[in-house]
């Protein structure tokens, strides 16, 4: 899954894709490089971000989706109105980092639109989530949460076989908690739904290089983490650098045989 953030403030590619022609070209390049789908988002959910109105989010993403007609697209949004418009414009998957908790109309929007859904774990909300994330057992808590949200989604009429689960790296988690989730990814895989992971360029990766102040992790560290996640059963990798990840996965697959 390639990432196309149509935002001025995303943590690693903010401002790059604000022109819809540039954003659509970037998305098409990712698909040509081997992405199965591109995730278009109009609102940054980076730690500390405040959120924007639905009108502003639509203003950013609609021209991009119009230019991507016929391409496999996912919409990264927490707002039902944005998801509804994106589905009308051909999006197939709704990537909701609130796991249907952010907007009371999101579940029926996904169900009525016949869309796929990604449920993401987040402790707190983007503005405050990194202040002091706390868990007794991060793996058990994230897994139980996602099982509960999966049940909610299915009760709302979204077929289970259209839903994938995401532990939400960096969404209310310390670097140590992120890596524990990755080490024990098999617990989430055992739930039986495809697992999506978003590690690409995230700050926890920069910590490994001993740089606590870096805002982004390197491509090389993203690749290492992605291959490790793949080996632990991740099905979908949400990444900025598609070609590099496709090549790294091809090598990992060749080793696996
Ligand atoms: N991470 C981000 C945004 N959306 N969706 C899923 N399913 N999983 C993730 O890990 C995830 C996500 C944050 O990364 P990014 O889109 O690069 O930045 P920003 O939120 O600043 O736009």
PDB file of C-alpha atoms and ligand atoms in Angstrom, residues 1 3 5 7 9-13 39 43-46 76 95 97 118 120 166 168-169 171 196-200 202 238 240, ligand 1:
ATOM      1  CA  UNK A   1       0.000   0.000   0.000  1.00  0.00           C
ATOM      2  CA  UNK A   3       1.028   6.434   0.883  1.00  0.00           C
ATOM      3  CA  UNK A   5      -0.598  12.388   1.883  1.00  0.00           C
ATOM      4  CA  UNK A   7      -1.448  17.560   3.391  1.00  0.00           C
ATOM      5  CA  UNK A   9       1.926  18.891   7.552  1.00  0.00           C
ATOM      6  CA  UNK A  10       2.354  15.101   7.340  1.00  0.00           C
ATOM      7  CA  UNK A  11       5.406  14.006   9.293  1.00  0.00           C
ATOM      8  CA  UNK A  12       7.557  12.859   6.387  1.00  0.00           C
ATOM      9  CA  UNK A  13       5.932  13.973   3.107  1.00  0.00           C
ATOM     10  CA  UNK A  39      -3.815   5.206   0.411  1.00  0.00           C
ATOM     11  CA  UNK A  43      -5.566  14.970   7.168  1.00  0.00           C
ATOM     12  CA  UNK A  44      -2.358  14.338   9.069  1.00  0.00           C
ATOM     13  CA  UNK A  45      -2.677  12.120  12.131  1.00  0.00           C
ATOM     14  CA  UNK A  46       0.919  12.660  13.249  1.00  0.00           C
ATOM     15  CA  UNK A  76      -7.334   7.446   4.922  1.00  0.00           C
ATOM     16  CA  UNK A  95      -8.614   3.256   6.373  1.00  0.00           C
ATOM     17  CA  UNK A  97      -7.401   5.158  12.368  1.00  0.00           C
ATOM     18  CA  UNK A 118      -8.940  -1.196   7.954  1.00  0.00           C
ATOM     19  CA  UNK A 120      -6.484   0.625  13.519  1.00  0.00           C
ATOM     20  CA  UNK A 166      -3.635  -2.750  12.125  1.00  0.00           C
ATOM     21  CA  UNK A 168      -1.275   1.256  14.819  1.00  0.00           C
ATOM     22  CA  UNK A 169       2.469   1.781  15.201  1.00  0.00           C
ATOM     23  CA  UNK A 171      -0.585   5.740  17.671  1.00  0.00           C
ATOM     24  CA  UNK A 196      -1.697  -4.208   7.911  1.00  0.00           C
ATOM     25  CA  UNK A 197       1.377  -2.484   9.337  1.00  0.00           C
ATOM     26  CA  UNK A 198       2.503   1.095   8.930  1.00  0.00           C
ATOM     27  CA  UNK A 199       6.114   1.498  10.029  1.00  0.00           C
ATOM     28  CA  UNK A 200       7.359   3.511   7.094  1.00  0.00           C
ATOM     29  CA  UNK A 202       8.222   6.427  11.620  1.00  0.00           C
ATOM     30  CA  UNK A 238       1.728   0.782   4.227  1.00  0.00           C
ATOM     31  CA  UNK A 240       6.086   5.782   1.313  1.00  0.00           C
TER      32      UNK A 240
HETATM   33  N1  LIG B   1      -0.028   5.808   9.957  1.00  0.00           N
HETATM   34  C1  LIG B   1      -0.268   7.076   9.588  1.00  0.00           C
HETATM   35  C2  LIG B   1      -1.458   7.418   8.934  1.00  0.00           C
HETATM   36  N2  LIG B   1      -2.380   6.483   8.645  1.00  0.00           N
HETATM   37  N3  LIG B   1      -3.075   4.228   8.686  1.00  0.00           N
HETATM   38  C3  LIG B   1      -2.870   2.961   9.040  1.00  0.00           C
HETATM   39  N4  LIG B   1      -3.764   2.007   8.739  1.00  0.00           N
HETATM   40  N5  LIG B   1      -1.720   2.581   9.709  1.00  0.00           N
HETATM   41  C4  LIG B   1      -0.760   3.479  10.032  1.00  0.00           C
HETATM   42  O1  LIG B   1       0.257   3.085  10.661  1.00  0.00           O
HETATM   43  C5  LIG B   1      -0.961   4.844   9.673  1.00  0.00           C
HETATM   44  C6  LIG B   1      -2.162   5.191   8.992  1.00  0.00           C
HETATM   45  C7  LIG B   1       0.759   8.118   9.865  1.00  0.00           C
HETATM   46  O2  LIG B   1       1.684   8.170   8.840  1.00  0.00           O
HETATM   47  P1  LIG B   1       1.611   9.142   7.581  1.00  0.00           P
HETATM   48  O3  LIG B   1       0.376   8.967   6.787  1.00  0.00           O
HETATM   49  O4  LIG B   1       2.860   8.952   6.803  1.00  0.00           O
HETATM   50  O5  LIG B   1       1.682  10.592   8.221  1.00  0.00           O
HETATM   51  P2  LIG B   1       0.589  11.672   8.633  1.00  0.00           P
HETATM   52  O6  LIG B   1      -0.432  11.043   9.518  1.00  0.00           O
HETATM   53  O7  LIG B   1       1.412  12.725   9.332  1.00  0.00           O
HETATM   54  O8  LIG B   1      -0.054  12.178   7.370  1.00  0.00           O
END
